[in-house]
Amino acid sequence: MTATRSVLAAQATDFPRWYQDVIAKAELADNGPVRGTMIIRPYAYGIWELCQAAMDRRIKEAGAENAYFPLLIPESYLQREAEHVEGFSPELAVVTHAGGKQLEEPAVIRPTSETIIGESMAKWIQSYRDLPLLLNQWANVVRWELRPRTFLRTTEFLWQEGHTAHVSAAEARAYATRIAVDVYREVIENMLGIPVVVGCKTRRERFAGAVNTIALEAMMGDGKALQMGTSHELGQNFARAFDIGYLSRDGQRELAWTTSWGSSTRMLGGLIMVHGDDAGLRIPPLAAPTQVVVLAIKDENAEAAGQIADDLRAVGVRVHLDNRTDQPFGRRAINWELKGVPVRVEIGPRDQQSGVATVVRRLRASAKSAVPLAELVPTIVEALQADQTWLHDEALARQTARTTAVSTVDEAIEAAATGWATLPYDVIGEEGEDRLATAALTVRCLQRQDGTLPVEDNERGLTAFVARSY
Amino acid sequence: MTATRSVLAAQATDFPRWYQDVIAKAELADNGPVRGTMIIRPYAYGIWELCQAAMDRRIKEAGAENAYFPLLIPESYLQREAEHVEGFSPELAVVTHAGGKQLEEPAVIRPTSETIIGESMAKWIQSYRDLPLLLNQWANVVRWELRPRTFLRTTEFLWQEGHTAHVSAAEARAYATRIAVDVYREVIENMLGIPVVVGCKTRRERFAGAVNTIALEAMMGDGKALQMGTSHELGQNFARAFDIGYLSRDGQRELAWTTSWGSSTRMLGGLIMVHGDDAGLRIPPLAAPTQVVVLAIKDENAEAAGQIADDLRAVGVRVHLDNRTDQPFGRRAINWELKGVPVRVEIGPRDQQSGVATVVRRLRASAKSAVPLAELVPTIVEALQADQTWLHDEALARQTARTTAVSTVDEAIEAAATGWATLPYDVIGEEGEDRLATAALTVRCLQRQDGTLPVEDNERGLTAFVARSY
């Protein structure tokens, strides 16, 4: 373990450096050659595939269907919705030449797809029978980043973006809420083991063109907040700009109410920063491409190690067998620790003689125990389940411990230097948000005092969560 | 059925028009606003998701891991491999402006990722222990198309591209062959029900930068060929250009041997053109997002229809329940026929009284039969299995019937006007390929006389498949 610490910066000393070190040493990602882009390496991509599958299943359960819309959008589309174009203009990448010629109209690479999907919705929706229209796509998007940071803010990232159209504001709101709560929160809390606060954004922090933005905010290991997903009510703004209308049951022409919602590879950044420690990553079992690694210490243990791996696979555990006995055992163990594989099973000559294997639980400070071979499978299955919850609860305890209830903006500025502050939004207001901004703080989201979502715009008596953020 | 024919052009009269009509009426895809791009609608995307899952599983079985590389590639990367840049230059889309400024070096949108992945391979590979390196990615690519056609040639398309590095030419060849045969042919023949001829391209038709290209060619309903997937041996061309080297077991610095291979949304175009008929699509059960649609004819049949749907779902059949009894039954039936759902179950008042439902097998010219309710589930399960094979065999019979063995280039030109011609490549040669080109024909691929792949470059005694192609 001492050896591991030496390859990573210590979290307490330099958290940003630790973050970059983990990404490099655990082989999660590299920088791409075009500024701000990233290469997602197989180990991190495996985590992403598990996130995708979990999100996709829940999105389909919520009735949305997958489709695919073009990467390239005519520049004029973005200009149709005033706030939207203002929000995205500085971030656009523009294709001006193609097929050896200058294009008549430049095309932008989608920064998000409200506009191009809005155009299709207008064609596909004729009557109330066509509503709700519930679409989702898995895609890459490009937003030119001035201060890129791997997974958190990259020029290109992968995400899903949902786009729906409804007959009423109430139905649109209910759907946007359902996605935030039943899809995003479920996956982020139960699979990634990351507790989140679900609330609404202030007007200042809303998505460009939205009338309401629901956000899921998580506390990172350094006390900062990371937005893990957002779900927007767009009112009739995009419906008006793209003429998304329908004939109602009584034959009237009406405008639809639309929503959009997204979650991205940024979640991987959250996973690293919530669960990682000075020895490297810690991946919750449900999100781990490799849940258990079985290490043969010597050649003579290879067969026993293979048997253990087979036994675990037979009960559905994702196992990797490490039989590289020509490489130093210590280096291999440290490497798996760095990669945050939840459980390590080590079997050496002495273990095998005693009929045991050493089980190392990475998520609980690498606690070690000798387990009789006959009890190995049930012991490990139980450990994976217990440690999934353990990791979540540990993160929740930190979030609770580092969140301070205060009553003035000045106190909020002080408390948010190391964690989160909560206080009544009524004492902040738009003027208070300006003051927070000067201290590099923002209102992350607003909740009612009972933890539920606000319903009215400008509702009084709301609690604001104030924090530094990524 | 008569009604259906009227909404589509007849295949025999105007096959290209029929193709566009099916795509529109079955709600498969729309044109995007930027020339040559397409919007993949949920019904077609559902087919693509099934293809993806089947391909992905087999790619992983072949040992490759998924990763993700950036969309944007510095222009200079493509120029490092001479043939490659020559092959792709006319098709590139170029980002010249981003973040409100002109870029110092323009970035191209990937037309394929050999170059950017080659750069990473050079970093990740140090010694023979790091080989083989087997990577795959699911991504969008952009190639500016002068004559776009939905699914077949679009400016943007979705695909998987595999990229591998090996210690020897023989190992690279074996892997490229394995992908063509065990991944592509398996999925295309057994899932999409499309028979293919697997052969090597002539020098003239190879991928830009490859030393050998293995292609899978299928015969469409109009007798033309469509390339359904390709797997390339790149020799050491990209290894040399990107310095993909390694220390061998005896400490020598060596260059790696690389491969690349891809399959794309073009397969959906093949599916339409191989199996479709004058009434619309016909989707093989394994590729059908909806395998069975259950239609209640009247309101009073809704409950019975729901029960049938539940019974089928319980045995793992993908079912859609159509209870839209407020819409004309005939129109609904025609719509499902157009969409090529393999089996339709219709239940009306008279059926229900007699304890039967009407089963319509779309893939066998919509053959109808009344089936007692108690026998419905096993009858349908059996029909789905049998019709999967039936559809493949029907396509194979057509391919066989429309392939003519000839012995001169002139005869090949005549035979390939309506189907495929086979003849010894030795009588064609590079000069013959020029003559074929003047008749808009190409050598699609080369096989040994026993149907296996050639091994030597310029091997004698090979059979050429000559055809018009998409």
PDB file of N, CA, C and O in Angstrom, chain A residues 30 33 38-42 49 60 66-71 77 90 92 94-99 110 120 124 129 140 144 156 326-327, chain B residues 30 33 38-42 49 60 66-71 77 90 92 94-99 120 124 129 140 144 156 326-327:
ATOM      1  N   ASP A  30      -7.041   8.983 -21.582  1.00  0.00           N
ATOM      2  CA  ASP A  30      -5.910   9.810 -22.034  1.00  0.00           C
ATOM      3  C   ASP A  30      -6.493  11.084 -22.642  1.00  0.00           C
ATOM      4  O   ASP A  30      -7.658  11.108 -23.041  1.00  0.00           O
ATOM      5  N   PRO A  33      -5.747  14.278 -29.121  1.00  0.00           N
ATOM      6  CA  PRO A  33      -4.853  15.262 -29.737  1.00  0.00           C
ATOM      7  C   PRO A  33      -5.502  16.632 -29.955  1.00  0.00           C
ATOM      8  O   PRO A  33      -4.805  17.641 -29.916  1.00  0.00           O
ATOM      9  N   MET A  38     -11.050  13.568 -25.168  1.00  0.00           N
ATOM     10  CA  MET A  38     -10.482  12.481 -24.364  1.00  0.00           C
ATOM     11  C   MET A  38     -10.637  11.137 -25.055  1.00  0.00           C
ATOM     12  O   MET A  38     -11.529  10.935 -25.858  1.00  0.00           O
ATOM     13  N   ILE A  39      -9.730  10.252 -24.717  1.00  0.00           N
ATOM     14  CA  ILE A  39      -9.776   8.865 -25.166  1.00  0.00           C
ATOM     15  C   ILE A  39     -10.229   8.056 -23.961  1.00  0.00           C
ATOM     16  O   ILE A  39      -9.563   8.061 -22.924  1.00  0.00           O
ATOM     17  N   ILE A  40     -11.376   7.394 -24.077  1.00  0.00           N
ATOM     18  CA  ILE A  40     -11.875   6.598 -22.956  1.00  0.00           C
ATOM     19  C   ILE A  40     -11.324   5.184 -23.125  1.00  0.00           C
ATOM     20  O   ILE A  40     -11.661   4.491 -24.081  1.00  0.00           O
ATOM     21  N   ARG A  41     -10.450   4.784 -22.218  1.00  0.00           N
ATOM     22  CA  ARG A  41      -9.787   3.485 -22.349  1.00  0.00           C
ATOM     23  C   ARG A  41     -10.727   2.357 -21.917  1.00  0.00           C
ATOM     24  O   ARG A  41     -11.745   2.601 -21.259  1.00  0.00           O
ATOM     25  N   PRO A  42     -10.417   1.121 -22.297  1.00  0.00           N
ATOM     26  CA  PRO A  42     -11.359   0.019 -22.061  1.00  0.00           C
ATOM     27  C   PRO A  42     -11.855  -0.110 -20.615  1.00  0.00           C
ATOM     28  O   PRO A  42     -13.030  -0.405 -20.397  1.00  0.00           O
ATOM     29  N   GLU A  49     -20.327   1.279 -20.014  1.00  0.00           N
ATOM     30  CA  GLU A  49     -21.283   0.340 -20.612  1.00  0.00           C
ATOM     31  C   GLU A  49     -22.286  -0.165 -19.580  1.00  0.00           C
ATOM     32  O   GLU A  49     -23.464  -0.344 -19.888  1.00  0.00           O
ATOM     33  N   LYS A  60     -36.287   2.991 -21.065  1.00  0.00           N
ATOM     34  CA  LYS A  60     -37.300   2.243 -21.815  1.00  0.00           C
ATOM     35  C   LYS A  60     -38.505   1.924 -20.926  1.00  0.00           C
ATOM     36  O   LYS A  60     -39.644   1.965 -21.385  1.00  0.00           O
ATOM     37  N   ASN A  66     -35.516   4.690 -28.289  1.00  0.00           N
ATOM     38  CA  ASN A  66     -34.269   5.220 -28.826  1.00  0.00           C
ATOM     39  C   ASN A  66     -34.387   5.516 -30.315  1.00  0.00           C
ATOM     40  O   ASN A  66     -35.082   4.813 -31.048  1.00  0.00           O
ATOM     41  N   ALA A  67     -33.694   6.560 -30.733  1.00  0.00           N
ATOM     42  CA  ALA A  67     -33.635   6.941 -32.144  1.00  0.00           C
ATOM     43  C   ALA A  67     -32.266   7.579 -32.338  1.00  0.00           C
ATOM     44  O   ALA A  67     -31.462   7.624 -31.391  1.00  0.00           O
ATOM     45  N   TYR A  68     -31.971   8.044 -33.564  1.00  0.00           N
ATOM     46  CA  TYR A  68     -30.695   8.719 -33.774  1.00  0.00           C
ATOM     47  C   TYR A  68     -30.861   9.891 -34.730  1.00  0.00           C
ATOM     48  O   TYR A  68     -31.376   9.733 -35.833  1.00  0.00           O
ATOM     49  N   PHE A  69     -30.396  11.047 -34.288  1.00  0.00           N
ATOM     50  CA  PHE A  69     -30.485  12.280 -35.066  1.00  0.00           C
ATOM     51  C   PHE A  69     -29.086  12.726 -35.462  1.00  0.00           C
ATOM     52  O   PHE A  69     -28.120  12.413 -34.774  1.00  0.00           O
ATOM     53  N   PRO A  70     -28.981  13.485 -36.568  1.00  0.00           N
ATOM     54  CA  PRO A  70     -27.645  13.806 -37.097  1.00  0.00           C
ATOM     55  C   PRO A  70     -26.757  14.620 -36.155  1.00  0.00           C
ATOM     56  O   PRO A  70     -27.228  15.461 -35.385  1.00  0.00           O
ATOM     57  N   LEU A  71     -25.468  14.371 -36.309  1.00  0.00           N
ATOM     58  CA  LEU A  71     -24.407  15.110 -35.618  1.00  0.00           C
ATOM     59  C   LEU A  71     -24.370  16.571 -36.055  1.00  0.00           C
ATOM     60  O   LEU A  71     -24.074  17.461 -35.257  1.00  0.00           O
ATOM     61  N   TYR A  77     -30.583  26.695 -37.291  1.00  0.00           N
ATOM     62  CA  TYR A  77     -31.508  26.046 -36.345  1.00  0.00           C
ATOM     63  C   TYR A  77     -31.328  26.581 -34.938  1.00  0.00           C
ATOM     64  O   TYR A  77     -32.291  26.790 -34.213  1.00  0.00           O
ATOM     65  N   PRO A  90     -20.910  30.445 -27.734  1.00  0.00           N
ATOM     66  CA  PRO A  90     -19.456  30.476 -27.525  1.00  0.00           C
ATOM     67  C   PRO A  90     -18.807  29.092 -27.527  1.00  0.00           C
ATOM     68  O   PRO A  90     -17.583  28.988 -27.561  1.00  0.00           O
ATOM     69  N   LEU A  92     -19.593  26.484 -29.714  1.00  0.00           N
ATOM     70  CA  LEU A  92     -19.844  25.684 -30.916  1.00  0.00           C
ATOM     71  C   LEU A  92     -18.586  25.391 -31.731  1.00  0.00           C
ATOM     72  O   LEU A  92     -17.713  26.239 -31.875  1.00  0.00           O
ATOM     73  N   VAL A  94     -17.612  24.484 -35.606  1.00  0.00           N
ATOM     74  CA  VAL A  94     -18.307  24.755 -36.873  1.00  0.00           C
ATOM     75  C   VAL A  94     -17.579  24.108 -38.045  1.00  0.00           C
ATOM     76  O   VAL A  94     -16.376  24.297 -38.233  1.00  0.00           O
ATOM     77  N   VAL A  95     -18.344  23.348 -38.842  1.00  0.00           N
ATOM     78  CA  VAL A  95     -17.818  22.774 -40.077  1.00  0.00           C
ATOM     79  C   VAL A  95     -18.095  23.768 -41.199  1.00  0.00           C
ATOM     80  O   VAL A  95     -19.251  24.079 -41.481  1.00  0.00           O
ATOM     81  N   THR A  96     -17.031  24.275 -41.791  1.00  0.00           N
ATOM     82  CA  THR A  96     -17.200  25.247 -42.872  1.00  0.00           C
ATOM     83  C   THR A  96     -16.872  24.653 -44.231  1.00  0.00           C
ATOM     84  O   THR A  96     -17.310  25.156 -45.258  1.00  0.00           O
ATOM     85  N   HIS A  97     -16.054  23.580 -44.240  1.00  0.00           N
ATOM     86  CA  HIS A  97     -15.631  22.944 -45.488  1.00  0.00           C
ATOM     87  C   HIS A  97     -15.954  21.458 -45.440  1.00  0.00           C
ATOM     88  O   HIS A  97     -15.761  20.824 -44.409  1.00  0.00           O
ATOM     89  N   ALA A  98     -16.422  20.927 -46.553  1.00  0.00           N
ATOM     90  CA  ALA A  98     -16.668  19.483 -46.627  1.00  0.00           C
ATOM     91  C   ALA A  98     -16.677  19.059 -48.080  1.00  0.00           C
ATOM     92  O   ALA A  98     -17.069  19.839 -48.960  1.00  0.00           O
ATOM     93  N   GLY A  99     -16.220  17.817 -48.309  1.00  0.00           N
ATOM     94  CA  GLY A  99     -16.179  17.306 -49.673  1.00  0.00           C
ATOM     95  C   GLY A  99     -15.306  18.169 -50.570  1.00  0.00           C
ATOM     96  O   GLY A  99     -15.559  18.277 -51.771  1.00  0.00           O
ATOM     97  N   ARG A 110     -23.438  19.157 -33.102  1.00  0.00           N
ATOM     98  CA  ARG A 110     -24.449  19.340 -32.033  1.00  0.00           C
ATOM     99  C   ARG A 110     -23.787  19.540 -30.668  1.00  0.00           C
ATOM    100  O   ARG A 110     -22.936  18.731 -30.273  1.00  0.00           O
ATOM    101  N   SER A 120     -37.945  17.555 -36.205  1.00  0.00           N
ATOM    102  CA  SER A 120     -38.588  16.268 -36.508  1.00  0.00           C
ATOM    103  C   SER A 120     -39.901  16.107 -35.756  1.00  0.00           C
ATOM    104  O   SER A 120     -40.880  15.585 -36.295  1.00  0.00           O
ATOM    105  N   TRP A 124     -43.535  14.841 -37.123  1.00  0.00           N
ATOM    106  CA  TRP A 124     -44.100  13.550 -36.722  1.00  0.00           C
ATOM    107  C   TRP A 124     -45.394  13.690 -35.923  1.00  0.00           C
ATOM    108  O   TRP A 124     -46.164  12.737 -35.825  1.00  0.00           O
ATOM    109  N   ARG A 129     -53.258  12.102 -30.644  1.00  0.00           N
ATOM    110  CA  ARG A 129     -52.947  10.668 -30.635  1.00  0.00           C
ATOM    111  C   ARG A 129     -51.448  10.401 -30.709  1.00  0.00           C
ATOM    112  O   ARG A 129     -50.989   9.327 -30.336  1.00  0.00           O
ATOM    113  N   ASN A 140     -22.687  11.376 -29.114  1.00  0.00           N
ATOM    114  CA  ASN A 140     -21.598  12.260 -28.710  1.00  0.00           C
ATOM    115  C   ASN A 140     -22.010  13.703 -28.990  1.00  0.00           C
ATOM    116  O   ASN A 140     -22.747  13.963 -29.941  1.00  0.00           O
ATOM    117  N   TRP A 144     -17.036  23.410 -27.058  1.00  0.00           N
ATOM    118  CA  TRP A 144     -15.635  23.819 -26.953  1.00  0.00           C
ATOM    119  C   TRP A 144     -15.338  24.302 -25.551  1.00  0.00           C
ATOM    120  O   TRP A 144     -15.941  25.244 -25.070  1.00  0.00           O
ATOM    121  N   GLU A 156     -15.526  16.984 -26.289  1.00  0.00           N
ATOM    122  CA  GLU A 156     -16.500  15.986 -26.736  1.00  0.00           C
ATOM    123  C   GLU A 156     -16.834  15.102 -25.559  1.00  0.00           C
ATOM    124  O   GLU A 156     -15.950  14.716 -24.797  1.00  0.00           O
ATOM    125  N   ASP A 326       4.671 -14.646 -13.701  1.00  0.00           N
ATOM    126  CA  ASP A 326       6.036 -14.223 -14.056  1.00  0.00           C
ATOM    127  C   ASP A 326       6.266 -12.762 -13.680  1.00  0.00           C
ATOM    128  O   ASP A 326       7.355 -12.229 -13.865  1.00  0.00           O
ATOM    129  N   GLN A 327       5.253 -12.096 -13.148  1.00  0.00           N
ATOM    130  CA  GLN A 327       5.425 -10.714 -12.717  1.00  0.00           C
ATOM    131  C   GLN A 327       5.288 -10.633 -11.202  1.00  0.00           C
ATOM    132  O   GLN A 327       4.567 -11.425 -10.606  1.00  0.00           O
TER     133      GLN A 327
ATOM    134  N   ASP B  30     -35.759   9.401 -41.933  1.00  0.00           N
ATOM    135  CA  ASP B  30     -36.025  10.647 -42.674  1.00  0.00           C
ATOM    136  C   ASP B  30     -34.678  11.205 -43.107  1.00  0.00           C
ATOM    137  O   ASP B  30     -33.644  10.861 -42.531  1.00  0.00           O
ATOM    138  N   PRO B  33     -31.411  17.599 -42.095  1.00  0.00           N
ATOM    139  CA  PRO B  33     -31.345  18.888 -42.781  1.00  0.00           C
ATOM    140  C   PRO B  33     -30.018  19.144 -43.496  1.00  0.00           C
ATOM    141  O   PRO B  33     -30.006  19.829 -44.516  1.00  0.00           O
ATOM    142  N   MET B  38     -28.997  11.409 -42.132  1.00  0.00           N
ATOM    143  CA  MET B  38     -30.293  10.740 -41.931  1.00  0.00           C
ATOM    144  C   MET B  38     -30.692  10.737 -40.467  1.00  0.00           C
ATOM    145  O   MET B  38     -29.862  10.777 -39.568  1.00  0.00           O
ATOM    146  N   ILE B  39     -31.996  10.693 -40.276  1.00  0.00           N
ATOM    147  CA  ILE B  39     -32.579  10.548 -38.946  1.00  0.00           C
ATOM    148  C   ILE B  39     -33.070   9.106 -38.861  1.00  0.00           C
ATOM    149  O   ILE B  39     -33.903   8.689 -39.677  1.00  0.00           O
ATOM    150  N   ILE B  40     -32.525   8.342 -37.933  1.00  0.00           N
ATOM    151  CA  ILE B  40     -32.943   6.946 -37.795  1.00  0.00           C
ATOM    152  C   ILE B  40     -34.104   6.915 -36.801  1.00  0.00           C
ATOM    153  O   ILE B  40     -33.933   7.233 -35.623  1.00  0.00           O
ATOM    154  N   ARG B  41     -35.296   6.569 -37.291  1.00  0.00           N
ATOM    155  CA  ARG B  41     -36.487   6.611 -36.439  1.00  0.00           C
ATOM    156  C   ARG B  41     -36.528   5.389 -35.519  1.00  0.00           C
ATOM    157  O   ARG B  41     -35.818   4.403 -35.741  1.00  0.00           O
ATOM    158  N   PRO B  42     -37.338   5.451 -34.474  1.00  0.00           N
ATOM    159  CA  PRO B  42     -37.291   4.380 -33.460  1.00  0.00           C
ATOM    160  C   PRO B  42     -37.453   2.963 -34.019  1.00  0.00           C
ATOM    161  O   PRO B  42     -36.779   2.039 -33.546  1.00  0.00           O
ATOM    162  N   GLU B  49     -30.391  -1.775 -32.712  1.00  0.00           N
ATOM    163  CA  GLU B  49     -29.987  -2.156 -31.353  1.00  0.00           C
ATOM    164  C   GLU B  49     -29.820  -3.675 -31.232  1.00  0.00           C
ATOM    165  O   GLU B  49     -28.914  -4.151 -30.544  1.00  0.00           O
ATOM    166  N   LYS B  60     -16.858  -9.301 -28.350  1.00  0.00           N
ATOM    167  CA  LYS B  60     -16.265  -9.544 -27.034  1.00  0.00           C
ATOM    168  C   LYS B  60     -15.805 -10.995 -26.906  1.00  0.00           C
ATOM    169  O   LYS B  60     -14.760 -11.271 -26.308  1.00  0.00           O
ATOM    170  N   ASN B  66     -14.202  -2.819 -25.796  1.00  0.00           N
ATOM    171  CA  ASN B  66     -14.686  -1.540 -26.293  1.00  0.00           C
ATOM    172  C   ASN B  66     -13.951  -0.379 -25.638  1.00  0.00           C
ATOM    173  O   ASN B  66     -13.579  -0.438 -24.472  1.00  0.00           O
ATOM    174  N   ALA B  67     -13.767   0.679 -26.422  1.00  0.00           N
ATOM    175  CA  ALA B  67     -13.162   1.917 -25.934  1.00  0.00           C
ATOM    176  C   ALA B  67     -13.797   3.037 -26.751  1.00  0.00           C
ATOM    177  O   ALA B  67     -14.674   2.777 -27.582  1.00  0.00           O
ATOM    178  N   TYR B  68     -13.361   4.276 -26.490  1.00  0.00           N
ATOM    179  CA  TYR B  68     -13.904   5.375 -27.292  1.00  0.00           C
ATOM    180  C   TYR B  68     -12.820   6.399 -27.585  1.00  0.00           C
ATOM    181  O   TYR B  68     -12.161   6.899 -26.678  1.00  0.00           O
ATOM    182  N   PHE B  69     -12.664   6.702 -28.877  1.00  0.00           N
ATOM    183  CA  PHE B  69     -11.662   7.659 -29.338  1.00  0.00           C
ATOM    184  C   PHE B  69     -12.361   8.887 -29.900  1.00  0.00           C
ATOM    185  O   PHE B  69     -13.497   8.801 -30.362  1.00  0.00           O
ATOM    186  N   PRO B  70     -11.663  10.041 -29.883  1.00  0.00           N
ATOM    187  CA  PRO B  70     -12.334  11.290 -30.256  1.00  0.00           C
ATOM    188  C   PRO B  70     -12.846  11.352 -31.694  1.00  0.00           C
ATOM    189  O   PRO B  70     -12.266  10.777 -32.615  1.00  0.00           O
ATOM    190  N   LEU B  71     -13.934  12.092 -31.837  1.00  0.00           N
ATOM    191  CA  LEU B  71     -14.560  12.415 -33.124  1.00  0.00           C
ATOM    192  C   LEU B  71     -13.643  13.254 -33.996  1.00  0.00           C
ATOM    193  O   LEU B  71     -13.624  13.109 -35.217  1.00  0.00           O
ATOM    194  N   TYR B  77      -2.827  14.068 -39.014  1.00  0.00           N
ATOM    195  CA  TYR B  77      -2.789  12.624 -38.761  1.00  0.00           C
ATOM    196  C   TYR B  77      -3.072  11.831 -40.022  1.00  0.00           C
ATOM    197  O   TYR B  77      -2.458  10.800 -40.272  1.00  0.00           O
ATOM    198  N   PRO B  90     -11.188  13.445 -50.376  1.00  0.00           N
ATOM    199  CA  PRO B  90     -12.352  14.103 -50.982  1.00  0.00           C
ATOM    200  C   PRO B  90     -13.612  14.025 -50.130  1.00  0.00           C
ATOM    201  O   PRO B  90     -14.594  14.699 -50.422  1.00  0.00           O
ATOM    202  N   LEU B  92     -13.774  14.390 -46.648  1.00  0.00           N
ATOM    203  CA  LEU B  92     -13.655  14.899 -45.283  1.00  0.00           C
ATOM    204  C   LEU B  92     -14.517  16.117 -44.996  1.00  0.00           C
ATOM    205  O   LEU B  92     -14.666  16.999 -45.835  1.00  0.00           O
ATOM    206  N   VAL B  94     -14.527  19.303 -42.411  1.00  0.00           N
ATOM    207  CA  VAL B  94     -13.454  19.976 -41.690  1.00  0.00           C
ATOM    208  C   VAL B  94     -13.997  21.064 -40.751  1.00  0.00           C
ATOM    209  O   VAL B  94     -14.763  21.935 -41.182  1.00  0.00           O
ATOM    210  N   VAL B  95     -13.588  20.982 -39.489  1.00  0.00           N
ATOM    211  CA  VAL B  95     -13.917  22.026 -38.518  1.00  0.00           C
ATOM    212  C   VAL B  95     -12.788  23.051 -38.554  1.00  0.00           C
ATOM    213  O   VAL B  95     -11.637  22.716 -38.267  1.00  0.00           O
ATOM    214  N   THR B  96     -13.137  24.272 -38.945  1.00  0.00           N
ATOM    215  CA  THR B  96     -12.113  25.317 -39.035  1.00  0.00           C
ATOM    216  C   THR B  96     -12.266  26.346 -37.911  1.00  0.00           C
ATOM    217  O   THR B  96     -11.319  27.045 -37.586  1.00  0.00           O
ATOM    218  N   HIS B  97     -13.492  26.425 -37.342  1.00  0.00           N
ATOM    219  CA  HIS B  97     -13.770  27.408 -36.293  1.00  0.00           C
ATOM    220  C   HIS B  97     -14.362  26.705 -35.089  1.00  0.00           C
ATOM    221  O   HIS B  97     -15.195  25.813 -35.238  1.00  0.00           O
ATOM    222  N   ALA B  98     -13.945  27.127 -33.898  1.00  0.00           N
ATOM    223  CA  ALA B  98     -14.544  26.564 -32.690  1.00  0.00           C
ATOM    224  C   ALA B  98     -14.318  27.517 -31.539  1.00  0.00           C
ATOM    225  O   ALA B  98     -13.304  28.227 -31.500  1.00  0.00           O
ATOM    226  N   GLY B  99     -15.279  27.535 -30.612  1.00  0.00           N
ATOM    227  CA  GLY B  99     -15.167  28.432 -29.470  1.00  0.00           C
ATOM    228  C   GLY B  99     -15.047  29.885 -29.901  1.00  0.00           C
ATOM    229  O   GLY B  99     -14.414  30.693 -29.230  1.00  0.00           O
ATOM    230  N   SER B 120      -2.628   6.102 -30.326  1.00  0.00           N
ATOM    231  CA  SER B 120      -2.751   5.546 -28.967  1.00  0.00           C
ATOM    232  C   SER B 120      -2.070   4.198 -28.853  1.00  0.00           C
ATOM    233  O   SER B 120      -1.441   3.884 -27.834  1.00  0.00           O
ATOM    234  N   TRP B 124       0.427   2.799 -25.968  1.00  0.00           N
ATOM    235  CA  TRP B 124       0.028   1.740 -25.036  1.00  0.00           C
ATOM    236  C   TRP B 124       0.846   0.461 -25.179  1.00  0.00           C
ATOM    237  O   TRP B 124       0.894  -0.357 -24.273  1.00  0.00           O
ATOM    238  N   ARG B 129       4.316  -8.440 -24.462  1.00  0.00           N
ATOM    239  CA  ARG B 129       3.277  -8.763 -23.479  1.00  0.00           C
ATOM    240  C   ARG B 129       2.003  -7.968 -23.708  1.00  0.00           C
ATOM    241  O   ARG B 129       0.934  -8.349 -23.232  1.00  0.00           O
ATOM    242  N   ASN B 140     -20.044   7.178 -34.506  1.00  0.00           N
ATOM    243  CA  ASN B 140     -20.513   7.780 -35.755  1.00  0.00           C
ATOM    244  C   ASN B 140     -19.295   8.241 -36.552  1.00  0.00           C
ATOM    245  O   ASN B 140     -18.287   8.640 -35.969  1.00  0.00           O
ATOM    246  N   TRP B 144     -18.298  12.755 -46.631  1.00  0.00           N
ATOM    247  CA  TRP B 144     -19.187  13.598 -47.436  1.00  0.00           C
ATOM    248  C   TRP B 144     -19.596  12.853 -48.703  1.00  0.00           C
ATOM    249  O   TRP B 144     -18.754  12.457 -49.495  1.00  0.00           O
ATOM    250  N   GLU B 156     -23.284  10.881 -42.656  1.00  0.00           N
ATOM    251  CA  GLU B 156     -22.948  10.360 -41.331  1.00  0.00           C
ATOM    252  C   GLU B 156     -23.567   8.967 -41.210  1.00  0.00           C
ATOM    253  O   GLU B 156     -24.697   8.762 -41.637  1.00  0.00           O
ATOM    254  N   ASP B 326     -60.445   2.131 -32.123  1.00  0.00           N
ATOM    255  CA  ASP B 326     -61.123   3.307 -32.695  1.00  0.00           C
ATOM    256  C   ASP B 326     -60.599   3.627 -34.089  1.00  0.00           C
ATOM    257  O   ASP B 326     -61.083   4.553 -34.735  1.00  0.00           O
ATOM    258  N   GLN B 327     -59.614   2.870 -34.563  1.00  0.00           N
ATOM    259  CA  GLN B 327     -59.102   3.105 -35.910  1.00  0.00           C
ATOM    260  C   GLN B 327     -59.428   1.894 -36.791  1.00  0.00           C
ATOM    261  O   GLN B 327     -59.517   0.776 -36.288  1.00  0.00           O
TER     262      GLN B 327
END
